[in-house]
Amino acid sequence: MAETSARLLALLSLLQARRDWPGALLASRLEVSPRTVRRDVDRLRDLGYPVRATKGPDGGYRLDAGAELPPLLFDDDQAIAVAVALQTATTTVTGIEEGALRALATVRQVMPARLRQRVDALQLTTVDRYAHRRTTVDSNQLIAIGMAVRAQEVLRFDYAAPGTPEGEWAPPRKVEPHHLVTWGGRWYLVGWDLDRQDWRTFRVDRMTPKTPTGPRFTPRELPAPDIATFISSRFRGQDKSPCRGEAILQAKASDIAQWAGYGAVVEELSPTSCRLALSGWSWTGLAATFGMFECELEFIGPQELKDAAIQLADRYREASS
């Protein structure tokens, strides 16, 4: 029984590591027969894991999203990362405090002693260097806006524009939402305002979305090469740095946004990747700043940033040899 349980955990870990697994390769990695793999897959399904059989020359399996959240399996590094993220989760998003604390307690309770000691040593106090201008956003509000962006549905919302007298009524705004980004510690929605027939940016903390959302739309082309350039042009007067570059980071946008700093533009590309635009006083300093996030990254440009990254890598290689 213990051997079967260990094999199920190993199988689950493999299924989480990549999207598709040929059945023969799974059997080889687990050192069992394909028939045993099929039995173990059925056991995982009984436990609530939505493992789908895939068709093809070899046949295989895929771990899909399900209707309910089954038990999760983390390695040591993932468990520590989850615990740290939960401790800092309320920096920019409100409404998740109780859920974050309960999730942290759940993760900590099932941790082995060696990991629990490491987590307990990380009692973090977050000091926000942009606290004077950072605003918090309700998590439900952020999710509702993000879903409208992904579904490409017209979003209706009340907007407390600056300078509007309290209690004064204004008709709801109707916008084709295109991007949800952070800039200088604040969340912004970039969209096409249907009433004003122009591109607008809206502070999310001033928005109150209405349901249901409107009809679907075909996304318009931004009046800029990308969202980072567009946002930078809107806030150009606030950023005097002469160098600005972009990179794609293999990390969650919400995680990067907490540490990217003032003037940074973070755009979510997928649940595990984002585009980051930063400014700096030198190309070398800018390249070094991108490297501080400790994740896989790909420089987009400009060429000066790529050249500075190569020079910096050579300098570090020589210094450490």
PDB file of C-alpha atoms in Angstrom:
ATOM      1  CA  MET A   1       0.000   0.000   0.000  1.00  0.00           C
ATOM      2  CA  ALA A   2       2.838   2.394   0.892  1.00  0.00           C
ATOM      3  CA  GLU A   3       4.531   1.593  -2.422  1.00  0.00           C
ATOM      4  CA  THR A   4       1.312   2.358  -4.324  1.00  0.00           C
ATOM      5  CA  SER A   5       0.829   5.669  -2.503  1.00  0.00           C
ATOM      6  CA  ALA A   6       4.413   6.704  -3.214  1.00  0.00           C
ATOM      7  CA  ARG A   7       3.952   5.823  -6.873  1.00  0.00           C
ATOM      8  CA  LEU A   8       0.725   7.858  -7.061  1.00  0.00           C
ATOM      9  CA  LEU A   9       2.546  10.889  -5.661  1.00  0.00           C
ATOM     10  CA  ALA A  10       5.353  10.390  -8.166  1.00  0.00           C
ATOM     11  CA  LEU A  11       2.823  10.092 -10.997  1.00  0.00           C
ATOM     12  CA  LEU A  12       1.016  13.244  -9.871  1.00  0.00           C
ATOM     13  CA  SER A  13       4.304  15.128  -9.674  1.00  0.00           C
ATOM     14  CA  LEU A  14       5.154  14.115 -13.249  1.00  0.00           C
ATOM     15  CA  LEU A  15       1.717  15.116 -14.552  1.00  0.00           C
ATOM     16  CA  GLN A  16       2.123  18.548 -12.968  1.00  0.00           C
ATOM     17  CA  ALA A  17       5.568  19.022 -14.501  1.00  0.00           C
ATOM     18  CA  ARG A  18       4.485  19.129 -18.160  1.00  0.00           C
ATOM     19  CA  ARG A  19       1.298  19.340 -20.203  1.00  0.00           C
ATOM     20  CA  ASP A  20       1.265  16.001 -22.041  1.00  0.00           C
ATOM     21  CA  TRP A  21       2.877  12.677 -21.154  1.00  0.00           C
ATOM     22  CA  PRO A  22       3.001   9.653 -23.508  1.00  0.00           C
ATOM     23  CA  GLY A  23       1.856   6.584 -21.589  1.00  0.00           C
ATOM     24  CA  ALA A  24       5.012   4.619 -22.446  1.00  0.00           C
ATOM     25  CA  LEU A  25       7.237   7.421 -21.156  1.00  0.00           C
ATOM     26  CA  LEU A  26       5.306   7.599 -17.880  1.00  0.00           C
ATOM     27  CA  ALA A  27       5.667   3.842 -17.450  1.00  0.00           C
ATOM     28  CA  SER A  28       9.399   4.121 -18.093  1.00  0.00           C
ATOM     29  CA  ARG A  29       9.872   6.977 -15.621  1.00  0.00           C
ATOM     30  CA  LEU A  30       7.916   5.134 -12.919  1.00  0.00           C
ATOM     31  CA  GLU A  31       9.503   1.781 -13.807  1.00  0.00           C
ATOM     32  CA  VAL A  32       6.140   0.034 -14.087  1.00  0.00           C
ATOM     33  CA  SER A  33       4.035  -1.410 -16.895  1.00  0.00           C
ATOM     34  CA  PRO A  34       1.600   0.697 -18.991  1.00  0.00           C
ATOM     35  CA  ARG A  35      -1.218  -1.305 -17.390  1.00  0.00           C
ATOM     36  CA  THR A  36      -0.098  -0.155 -13.921  1.00  0.00           C
ATOM     37  CA  VAL A  37      -0.010   3.438 -15.165  1.00  0.00           C
ATOM     38  CA  ARG A  38      -3.630   3.092 -16.335  1.00  0.00           C
ATOM     39  CA  ARG A  39      -4.656   1.754 -12.910  1.00  0.00           C
ATOM     40  CA  ASP A  40      -2.852   4.588 -11.113  1.00  0.00           C
ATOM     41  CA  VAL A  41      -4.489   7.153 -13.369  1.00  0.00           C
ATOM     42  CA  ASP A  42      -7.880   5.706 -12.421  1.00  0.00           C
ATOM     43  CA  ARG A  43      -6.929   6.008  -8.739  1.00  0.00           C
ATOM     44  CA  LEU A  44      -6.031   9.686  -9.228  1.00  0.00           C
ATOM     45  CA  ARG A  45      -9.380  10.261 -10.922  1.00  0.00           C
ATOM     46  CA  ASP A  46     -11.134   8.692  -7.927  1.00  0.00           C
ATOM     47  CA  LEU A  47      -9.293  11.220  -5.722  1.00  0.00           C
ATOM     48  CA  GLY A  48     -10.636  14.110  -7.791  1.00  0.00           C
ATOM     49  CA  TYR A  49      -7.781  14.755 -10.219  1.00  0.00           C
ATOM     50  CA  PRO A  50      -9.082  15.377 -13.767  1.00  0.00           C
ATOM     51  CA  VAL A  51      -6.576  13.262 -15.697  1.00  0.00           C
ATOM     52  CA  ARG A  52      -7.570  13.057 -19.352  1.00  0.00           C
ATOM     53  CA  ALA A  53      -6.399  10.400 -21.792  1.00  0.00           C
ATOM     54  CA  THR A  54      -5.000  11.911 -24.997  1.00  0.00           C
ATOM     55  CA  LYS A  55      -5.177  10.328 -28.430  1.00  0.00           C
ATOM     56  CA  GLY A  56      -2.270   9.899 -30.769  1.00  0.00           C
ATOM     57  CA  PRO A  57       0.291   7.389 -32.038  1.00  0.00           C
ATOM     58  CA  ASP A  58       1.595   6.756 -28.526  1.00  0.00           C
ATOM     59  CA  GLY A  59      -1.422   7.739 -26.449  1.00  0.00           C
ATOM     60  CA  GLY A  60      -0.910   9.583 -23.216  1.00  0.00           C
ATOM     61  CA  TYR A  61      -2.305  11.585 -20.315  1.00  0.00           C
ATOM     62  CA  ARG A  62      -2.885  15.211 -19.390  1.00  0.00           C
ATOM     63  CA  LEU A  63      -3.794  16.828 -16.070  1.00  0.00           C
ATOM     64  CA  ASP A  64      -6.668  19.225 -16.815  1.00  0.00           C
ATOM     65  CA  ALA A  65      -8.439  21.829 -14.730  1.00  0.00           C
ATOM     66  CA  GLY A  66     -11.398  20.418 -12.808  1.00  0.00           C
ATOM     67  CA  ALA A  67     -14.624  21.620 -11.236  1.00  0.00           C
ATOM     68  CA  GLU A  68     -13.190  21.386  -7.720  1.00  0.00           C
ATOM     69  CA  LEU A  69      -9.710  21.874  -6.295  1.00  0.00           C
ATOM     70  CA  PRO A  70      -8.144  18.495  -5.467  1.00  0.00           C
ATOM     71  CA  PRO A  71      -5.258  18.051  -2.994  1.00  0.00           C
ATOM     72  CA  LEU A  72      -2.080  19.692  -4.325  1.00  0.00           C
ATOM     73  CA  LEU A  73       1.477  18.415  -4.340  1.00  0.00           C
ATOM     74  CA  PHE A  74       4.393  20.831  -3.846  1.00  0.00           C
ATOM     75  CA  ASP A  75       8.107  20.235  -3.785  1.00  0.00           C
ATOM     76  CA  ASP A  76      10.174  21.975  -1.076  1.00  0.00           C
ATOM     77  CA  ASP A  77      10.918  25.116  -3.105  1.00  0.00           C
ATOM     78  CA  GLN A  78       7.290  25.474  -4.209  1.00  0.00           C
ATOM     79  CA  ALA A  79       6.018  25.105  -0.635  1.00  0.00           C
ATOM     80  CA  ILE A  80       8.367  27.832   0.631  1.00  0.00           C
ATOM     81  CA  ALA A  81       7.432  30.109  -2.286  1.00  0.00           C
ATOM     82  CA  VAL A  82       3.703  29.655  -1.580  1.00  0.00           C
ATOM     83  CA  ALA A  83       4.179  30.448   2.119  1.00  0.00           C
ATOM     84  CA  VAL A  84       6.168  33.613   1.379  1.00  0.00           C
ATOM     85  CA  ALA A  85       3.678  34.737  -1.296  1.00  0.00           C
ATOM     86  CA  LEU A  86       0.753  34.271   1.114  1.00  0.00           C
ATOM     87  CA  GLN A  87       2.480  36.437   3.728  1.00  0.00           C
ATOM     88  CA  THR A  88       2.854  39.281   1.212  1.00  0.00           C
ATOM     89  CA  ALA A  89      -0.387  38.703  -0.717  1.00  0.00           C
ATOM     90  CA  THR A  90      -2.248  41.688   0.729  1.00  0.00           C
ATOM     91  CA  THR A  91       0.242  44.350  -0.375  1.00  0.00           C
ATOM     92  CA  THR A  92      -1.906  45.555  -3.282  1.00  0.00           C
ATOM     93  CA  VAL A  93      -5.130  43.512  -3.164  1.00  0.00           C
ATOM     94  CA  THR A  94      -7.694  43.727  -0.378  1.00  0.00           C
ATOM     95  CA  GLY A  95     -10.405  41.253   0.475  1.00  0.00           C
ATOM     96  CA  ILE A  96      -8.126  38.213   0.641  1.00  0.00           C
ATOM     97  CA  GLU A  97      -6.654  38.698   4.109  1.00  0.00           C
ATOM     98  CA  GLU A  98      -8.672  35.951   5.828  1.00  0.00           C
ATOM     99  CA  GLY A  99      -8.317  33.559   2.890  1.00  0.00           C
ATOM    100  CA  ALA A 100      -4.549  34.127   2.736  1.00  0.00           C
ATOM    101  CA  LEU A 101      -4.158  33.472   6.468  1.00  0.00           C
ATOM    102  CA  ARG A 102      -6.243  30.293   6.316  1.00  0.00           C
ATOM    103  CA  ALA A 103      -4.316  29.075   3.269  1.00  0.00           C
ATOM    104  CA  LEU A 104      -1.018  29.780   5.028  1.00  0.00           C
ATOM    105  CA  ALA A 105      -2.180  27.853   8.104  1.00  0.00           C
ATOM    106  CA  THR A 106      -3.249  24.916   5.911  1.00  0.00           C
ATOM    107  CA  VAL A 107       0.056  24.778   4.035  1.00  0.00           C
ATOM    108  CA  ARG A 108       2.062  25.125   7.253  1.00  0.00           C
ATOM    109  CA  GLN A 109       0.114  22.369   9.023  1.00  0.00           C
ATOM    110  CA  VAL A 110       0.992  19.693   6.459  1.00  0.00           C
ATOM    111  CA  MET A 111       4.607  20.754   6.011  1.00  0.00           C
ATOM    112  CA  PRO A 112       7.393  18.518   7.273  1.00  0.00           C
ATOM    113  CA  ALA A 113       9.254  19.913  10.269  1.00  0.00           C
ATOM    114  CA  ARG A 114      12.302  20.972   8.240  1.00  0.00           C
ATOM    115  CA  LEU A 115      10.171  23.208   6.009  1.00  0.00           C
ATOM    116  CA  ARG A 116       7.976  24.503   8.835  1.00  0.00           C
ATOM    117  CA  GLN A 117      11.076  25.794  10.617  1.00  0.00           C
ATOM    118  CA  ARG A 118      12.177  27.660   7.494  1.00  0.00           C
ATOM    119  CA  VAL A 119       8.728  29.222   7.049  1.00  0.00           C
ATOM    120  CA  ASP A 120       8.499  30.222  10.709  1.00  0.00           C
ATOM    121  CA  ALA A 121      11.856  31.966  10.334  1.00  0.00           C
ATOM    122  CA  LEU A 122      10.360  34.101   7.559  1.00  0.00           C
ATOM    123  CA  GLN A 123       7.998  36.266   9.587  1.00  0.00           C
ATOM    124  CA  LEU A 124       7.911  39.102   7.087  1.00  0.00           C
ATOM    125  CA  THR A 125       7.073  42.736   7.649  1.00  0.00           C
ATOM    126  CA  THR A 126       6.494  44.399   4.291  1.00  0.00           C
ATOM    127  CA  VAL A 127       7.801  47.970   4.075  1.00  0.00           C
ATOM    128  CA  ASP A 128       6.460  49.482   0.873  1.00  0.00           C
ATOM    129  CA  ARG A 129       8.727  52.160  -0.589  1.00  0.00           C
ATOM    130  CA  TYR A 130       5.748  53.424  -2.625  1.00  0.00           C
ATOM    131  CA  ALA A 131       3.225  53.287   0.215  1.00  0.00           C
ATOM    132  CA  HIS A 132       2.587  57.018  -0.076  1.00  0.00           C
ATOM    133  CA  ARG A 133       0.918  56.493  -3.459  1.00  0.00           C
ATOM    134  CA  ARG A 134       0.072  52.765  -3.569  1.00  0.00           C
ATOM    135  CA  THR A 135      -3.640  51.929  -3.450  1.00  0.00           C
ATOM    136  CA  THR A 136      -5.282  48.641  -2.587  1.00  0.00           C
ATOM    137  CA  VAL A 137      -7.767  46.938  -4.883  1.00  0.00           C
ATOM    138  CA  ASP A 138     -10.533  44.540  -3.933  1.00  0.00           C
ATOM    139  CA  SER A 139      -9.735  41.055  -5.245  1.00  0.00           C
ATOM    140  CA  ASN A 140     -13.272  40.428  -6.546  1.00  0.00           C
ATOM    141  CA  GLN A 141     -13.153  43.714  -8.420  1.00  0.00           C
ATOM    142  CA  LEU A 142      -9.791  42.862  -9.963  1.00  0.00           C
ATOM    143  CA  ILE A 143     -11.012  39.405 -11.022  1.00  0.00           C
ATOM    144  CA  ALA A 144     -14.192  40.817 -12.601  1.00  0.00           C
ATOM    145  CA  ILE A 145     -12.191  43.282 -14.690  1.00  0.00           C
ATOM    146  CA  GLY A 146      -9.622  40.659 -15.650  1.00  0.00           C
ATOM    147  CA  MET A 147     -12.357  38.253 -16.796  1.00  0.00           C
ATOM    148  CA  ALA A 148     -13.864  40.959 -19.024  1.00  0.00           C
ATOM    149  CA  VAL A 149     -10.438  41.596 -20.556  1.00  0.00           C
ATOM    150  CA  ARG A 150      -9.895  37.904 -21.318  1.00  0.00           C
ATOM    151  CA  ALA A 151     -13.441  37.335 -22.590  1.00  0.00           C
ATOM    152  CA  GLN A 152     -13.257  40.509 -24.740  1.00  0.00           C
ATOM    153  CA  GLU A 153     -16.602  41.734 -23.420  1.00  0.00           C
ATOM    154  CA  VAL A 154     -17.658  45.356 -23.027  1.00  0.00           C
ATOM    155  CA  LEU A 155     -17.297  46.459 -19.412  1.00  0.00           C
ATOM    156  CA  ARG A 156     -19.712  48.860 -17.711  1.00  0.00           C
ATOM    157  CA  PHE A 157     -18.647  50.560 -14.492  1.00  0.00           C
ATOM    158  CA  ASP A 158     -19.140  53.580 -12.273  1.00  0.00           C
ATOM    159  CA  TYR A 159     -16.010  55.694 -12.076  1.00  0.00           C
ATOM    160  CA  ALA A 160     -15.068  58.102  -9.305  1.00  0.00           C
ATOM    161  CA  ALA A 161     -13.040  60.488 -11.432  1.00  0.00           C
ATOM    162  CA  PRO A 162     -10.730  62.896  -9.571  1.00  0.00           C
ATOM    163  CA  GLY A 163     -12.424  66.168  -8.695  1.00  0.00           C
ATOM    164  CA  THR A 164     -15.948  64.728  -8.859  1.00  0.00           C
ATOM    165  CA  PRO A 165     -18.015  66.062  -5.919  1.00  0.00           C
ATOM    166  CA  GLU A 166     -19.083  63.331  -3.521  1.00  0.00           C
ATOM    167  CA  GLY A 167     -22.601  62.109  -4.195  1.00  0.00           C
ATOM    168  CA  GLU A 168     -22.772  63.560  -7.698  1.00  0.00           C
ATOM    169  CA  TRP A 169     -24.280  61.071 -10.152  1.00  0.00           C
ATOM    170  CA  ALA A 170     -22.585  60.248 -13.443  1.00  0.00           C
ATOM    171  CA  PRO A 171     -23.669  57.712 -16.073  1.00  0.00           C
ATOM    172  CA  PRO A 172     -21.720  54.429 -16.162  1.00  0.00           C
ATOM    173  CA  ARG A 173     -18.707  54.288 -18.430  1.00  0.00           C
ATOM    174  CA  LYS A 174     -18.780  51.769 -21.282  1.00  0.00           C
ATOM    175  CA  VAL A 175     -15.360  50.527 -22.295  1.00  0.00           C
ATOM    176  CA  GLU A 176     -13.799  47.807 -24.420  1.00  0.00           C
ATOM    177  CA  PRO A 177     -11.229  46.555 -21.868  1.00  0.00           C
ATOM    178  CA  HIS A 178      -7.872  45.633 -23.364  1.00  0.00           C
ATOM    179  CA  HIS A 179      -5.178  45.422 -20.693  1.00  0.00           C
ATOM    180  CA  LEU A 180      -4.895  45.313 -16.913  1.00  0.00           C
ATOM    181  CA  VAL A 181      -1.519  46.723 -15.855  1.00  0.00           C
ATOM    182  CA  THR A 182       0.322  48.158 -12.856  1.00  0.00           C
ATOM    183  CA  TRP A 183       2.227  51.430 -12.858  1.00  0.00           C
ATOM    184  CA  GLY A 184       3.964  52.960  -9.870  1.00  0.00           C
ATOM    185  CA  GLY A 185       2.119  50.848  -7.311  1.00  0.00           C
ATOM    186  CA  ARG A 186      -1.359  51.271  -8.821  1.00  0.00           C
ATOM    187  CA  TRP A 187      -3.565  49.066 -10.990  1.00  0.00           C
ATOM    188  CA  TYR A 188      -4.892  50.551 -14.246  1.00  0.00           C
ATOM    189  CA  LEU A 189      -7.313  49.391 -16.926  1.00  0.00           C
ATOM    190  CA  VAL A 190      -6.485  50.389 -20.486  1.00  0.00           C
ATOM    191  CA  GLY A 191      -9.502  50.394 -22.782  1.00  0.00           C
ATOM    192  CA  TRP A 192     -11.372  52.012 -25.637  1.00  0.00           C
ATOM    193  CA  ASP A 193     -14.027  54.368 -24.257  1.00  0.00           C
ATOM    194  CA  LEU A 194     -17.129  53.805 -26.397  1.00  0.00           C
ATOM    195  CA  ASP A 195     -18.732  57.133 -25.453  1.00  0.00           C
ATOM    196  CA  ARG A 196     -15.636  59.274 -25.989  1.00  0.00           C
ATOM    197  CA  GLN A 197     -14.350  57.190 -28.916  1.00  0.00           C
ATOM    198  CA  ASP A 198     -10.798  57.273 -27.611  1.00  0.00           C
ATOM    199  CA  TRP A 199      -8.273  55.293 -25.602  1.00  0.00           C
ATOM    200  CA  ARG A 200      -8.420  55.868 -21.857  1.00  0.00           C
ATOM    201  CA  THR A 201      -6.685  54.639 -18.698  1.00  0.00           C
ATOM    202  CA  PHE A 202      -8.728  54.096 -15.536  1.00  0.00           C
ATOM    203  CA  ARG A 203      -7.491  53.572 -11.989  1.00  0.00           C
ATOM    204  CA  VAL A 204      -8.979  50.274 -10.854  1.00  0.00           C
ATOM    205  CA  ASP A 205      -9.422  51.436  -7.252  1.00  0.00           C
ATOM    206  CA  ARG A 206     -11.866  54.083  -8.558  1.00  0.00           C
ATOM    207  CA  MET A 207     -13.915  51.607 -10.612  1.00  0.00           C
ATOM    208  CA  THR A 208     -17.081  49.775  -9.578  1.00  0.00           C
ATOM    209  CA  PRO A 209     -17.859  47.165 -12.281  1.00  0.00           C
ATOM    210  CA  LYS A 210     -21.473  46.433 -13.149  1.00  0.00           C
ATOM    211  CA  THR A 211     -22.987  43.122 -14.210  1.00  0.00           C
ATOM    212  CA  PRO A 212     -23.719  41.684 -16.608  1.00  0.00           C
ATOM    213  CA  THR A 213     -20.964  42.620 -19.013  1.00  0.00           C
ATOM    214  CA  GLY A 214     -21.823  43.798 -22.509  1.00  0.00           C
ATOM    215  CA  PRO A 215     -21.406  42.140 -25.911  1.00  0.00           C
ATOM    216  CA  ARG A 216     -18.139  40.725 -27.181  1.00  0.00           C
ATOM    217  CA  PHE A 217     -15.893  42.917 -29.322  1.00  0.00           C
ATOM    218  CA  THR A 218     -12.979  42.573 -31.713  1.00  0.00           C
ATOM    219  CA  PRO A 219      -9.901  44.084 -30.043  1.00  0.00           C
ATOM    220  CA  ARG A 220      -8.670  47.326 -31.589  1.00  0.00           C
ATOM    221  CA  GLU A 221      -5.023  47.971 -32.326  1.00  0.00           C
ATOM    222  CA  LEU A 222      -3.273  50.068 -29.706  1.00  0.00           C
ATOM    223  CA  PRO A 223      -1.903  53.450 -30.888  1.00  0.00           C
ATOM    224  CA  ALA A 224       1.541  52.231 -29.799  1.00  0.00           C
ATOM    225  CA  PRO A 225       3.803  49.227 -30.516  1.00  0.00           C
ATOM    226  CA  ASP A 226       2.834  47.612 -27.193  1.00  0.00           C
ATOM    227  CA  ILE A 227       1.072  48.293 -23.916  1.00  0.00           C
ATOM    228  CA  ALA A 228       4.277  49.325 -22.113  1.00  0.00           C
ATOM    229  CA  THR A 229       4.978  52.056 -24.671  1.00  0.00           C
ATOM    230  CA  PHE A 230       1.373  53.206 -24.495  1.00  0.00           C
ATOM    231  CA  ILE A 231       1.357  53.495 -20.700  1.00  0.00           C
ATOM    232  CA  SER A 232       4.768  55.164 -20.672  1.00  0.00           C
ATOM    233  CA  SER A 233       3.545  57.824 -23.097  1.00  0.00           C
ATOM    234  CA  ARG A 234       0.527  58.540 -20.890  1.00  0.00           C
ATOM    235  CA  PHE A 235       2.743  59.064 -17.840  1.00  0.00           C
ATOM    236  CA  ARG A 236       5.740  60.494 -19.672  1.00  0.00           C
ATOM    237  CA  GLY A 237       5.965  63.569 -17.478  1.00  0.00           C
ATOM    238  CA  GLN A 238       6.462  61.422 -14.363  1.00  0.00           C
ATOM    239  CA  ASP A 239       9.494  59.488 -15.650  1.00  0.00           C
ATOM    240  CA  LYS A 240      12.665  61.406 -16.583  1.00  0.00           C
ATOM    241  CA  SER A 241      14.923  58.340 -16.940  1.00  0.00           C
ATOM    242  CA  PRO A 242      16.775  58.314 -20.294  1.00  0.00           C
ATOM    243  CA  CYS A 243      16.815  54.521 -20.765  1.00  0.00           C
ATOM    244  CA  ARG A 244      13.789  52.266 -21.034  1.00  0.00           C
ATOM    245  CA  GLY A 245      13.639  48.602 -21.985  1.00  0.00           C
ATOM    246  CA  GLU A 246      11.389  45.558 -21.927  1.00  0.00           C
ATOM    247  CA  ALA A 247      11.684  41.860 -21.170  1.00  0.00           C
ATOM    248  CA  ILE A 248       9.416  38.827 -20.821  1.00  0.00           C
ATOM    249  CA  LEU A 249       9.679  37.231 -17.377  1.00  0.00           C
ATOM    250  CA  GLN A 250       8.619  33.688 -16.509  1.00  0.00           C
ATOM    251  CA  ALA A 251       6.851  34.756 -13.305  1.00  0.00           C
ATOM    252  CA  LYS A 252       3.390  35.867 -12.189  1.00  0.00           C
ATOM    253  CA  ALA A 253       2.551  39.476 -12.988  1.00  0.00           C
ATOM    254  CA  SER A 254       1.219  40.014  -9.450  1.00  0.00           C
ATOM    255  CA  ASP A 255       4.537  38.839  -7.954  1.00  0.00           C
ATOM    256  CA  ILE A 256       6.651  41.053 -10.202  1.00  0.00           C
ATOM    257  CA  ALA A 257       4.391  44.070  -9.650  1.00  0.00           C
ATOM    258  CA  GLN A 258       5.118  44.053  -5.918  1.00  0.00           C
ATOM    259  CA  TRP A 259       8.839  44.676  -6.474  1.00  0.00           C
ATOM    260  CA  ALA A 260       9.099  46.313  -9.895  1.00  0.00           C
ATOM    261  CA  GLY A 261       9.030  49.829  -8.454  1.00  0.00           C
ATOM    262  CA  TYR A 262       7.740  53.180  -9.569  1.00  0.00           C
ATOM    263  CA  GLY A 263       7.444  53.709 -13.305  1.00  0.00           C
ATOM    264  CA  ALA A 264       7.385  50.000 -14.138  1.00  0.00           C
ATOM    265  CA  VAL A 265       4.702  48.601 -16.421  1.00  0.00           C
ATOM    266  CA  VAL A 266       3.693  44.979 -15.822  1.00  0.00           C
ATOM    267  CA  GLU A 267       1.459  43.212 -18.329  1.00  0.00           C
ATOM    268  CA  GLU A 268       0.178  39.689 -17.722  1.00  0.00           C
ATOM    269  CA  LEU A 269       0.825  37.359 -20.663  1.00  0.00           C
ATOM    270  CA  SER A 270      -0.216  34.092 -19.004  1.00  0.00           C
ATOM    271  CA  PRO A 271      -0.750  32.855 -15.433  1.00  0.00           C
ATOM    272  CA  THR A 272       3.022  32.231 -15.182  1.00  0.00           C
ATOM    273  CA  SER A 273       4.571  34.929 -17.401  1.00  0.00           C
ATOM    274  CA  CYS A 274       4.467  38.681 -17.888  1.00  0.00           C
ATOM    275  CA  ARG A 275       5.982  41.532 -19.881  1.00  0.00           C
ATOM    276  CA  LEU A 276       7.929  44.079 -17.824  1.00  0.00           C
ATOM    277  CA  ALA A 277       9.025  47.558 -18.934  1.00  0.00           C
ATOM    278  CA  LEU A 278      11.507  49.451 -16.748  1.00  0.00           C
ATOM    279  CA  SER A 279      13.356  52.760 -16.832  1.00  0.00           C
ATOM    280  CA  GLY A 280      16.863  53.524 -15.660  1.00  0.00           C
ATOM    281  CA  TRP A 281      19.690  56.040 -15.810  1.00  0.00           C
ATOM    282  CA  SER A 282      22.018  53.670 -17.689  1.00  0.00           C
ATOM    283  CA  TRP A 283      21.596  50.608 -19.882  1.00  0.00           C
ATOM    284  CA  THR A 284      23.930  48.560 -17.688  1.00  0.00           C
ATOM    285  CA  GLY A 285      21.991  49.468 -14.550  1.00  0.00           C
ATOM    286  CA  LEU A 286      18.738  48.627 -16.316  1.00  0.00           C
ATOM    287  CA  ALA A 287      20.045  45.201 -17.365  1.00  0.00           C
ATOM    288  CA  ALA A 288      21.125  44.521 -13.778  1.00  0.00           C
ATOM    289  CA  THR A 289      17.673  45.500 -12.504  1.00  0.00           C
ATOM    290  CA  PHE A 290      15.964  42.969 -14.778  1.00  0.00           C
ATOM    291  CA  GLY A 291      18.252  40.279 -13.399  1.00  0.00           C
ATOM    292  CA  MET A 292      17.197  40.810  -9.782  1.00  0.00           C
ATOM    293  CA  PHE A 293      13.878  38.983 -10.194  1.00  0.00           C
ATOM    294  CA  GLU A 294      15.508  35.529 -10.146  1.00  0.00           C
ATOM    295  CA  CYS A 295      13.444  34.002 -12.937  1.00  0.00           C
ATOM    296  CA  GLU A 296      13.931  33.053 -16.567  1.00  0.00           C
ATOM    297  CA  LEU A 297      13.716  36.102 -18.814  1.00  0.00           C
ATOM    298  CA  GLU A 298      14.016  37.152 -22.448  1.00  0.00           C
ATOM    299  CA  PHE A 299      15.038  40.679 -23.402  1.00  0.00           C
ATOM    300  CA  ILE A 300      12.748  42.271 -25.975  1.00  0.00           C
ATOM    301  CA  GLY A 301      14.740  45.438 -26.552  1.00  0.00           C
ATOM    302  CA  PRO A 302      16.019  47.852 -27.451  1.00  0.00           C
ATOM    303  CA  GLN A 303      19.384  46.654 -28.732  1.00  0.00           C
ATOM    304  CA  GLU A 304      21.211  48.867 -26.225  1.00  0.00           C
ATOM    305  CA  LEU A 305      19.658  46.845 -23.403  1.00  0.00           C
ATOM    306  CA  LYS A 306      20.688  43.533 -24.983  1.00  0.00           C
ATOM    307  CA  ASP A 307      24.253  44.793 -25.516  1.00  0.00           C
ATOM    308  CA  ALA A 308      24.428  45.970 -21.895  1.00  0.00           C
ATOM    309  CA  ALA A 309      23.224  42.555 -20.674  1.00  0.00           C
ATOM    310  CA  ILE A 310      26.013  40.827 -22.635  1.00  0.00           C
ATOM    311  CA  GLN A 311      28.627  43.229 -21.244  1.00  0.00           C
ATOM    312  CA  LEU A 312      27.294  42.740 -17.728  1.00  0.00           C
ATOM    313  CA  ALA A 313      27.358  38.946 -18.078  1.00  0.00           C
ATOM    314  CA  ASP A 314      30.997  39.077 -19.268  1.00  0.00           C
ATOM    315  CA  ARG A 315      31.896  41.371 -16.372  1.00  0.00           C
ATOM    316  CA  TYR A 316      30.313  39.071 -13.797  1.00  0.00           C
ATOM    317  CA  ARG A 317      31.863  35.977 -15.400  1.00  0.00           C
ATOM    318  CA  GLU A 318      35.322  37.565 -15.240  1.00  0.00           C
ATOM    319  CA  ALA A 319      34.786  38.744 -11.664  1.00  0.00           C
ATOM    320  CA  SER A 320      33.792  35.275 -10.458  1.00  0.00           C
ATOM    321  CA  SER A 321      36.497  33.306 -12.303  1.00  0.00           C
TER     322      SER A 321
END
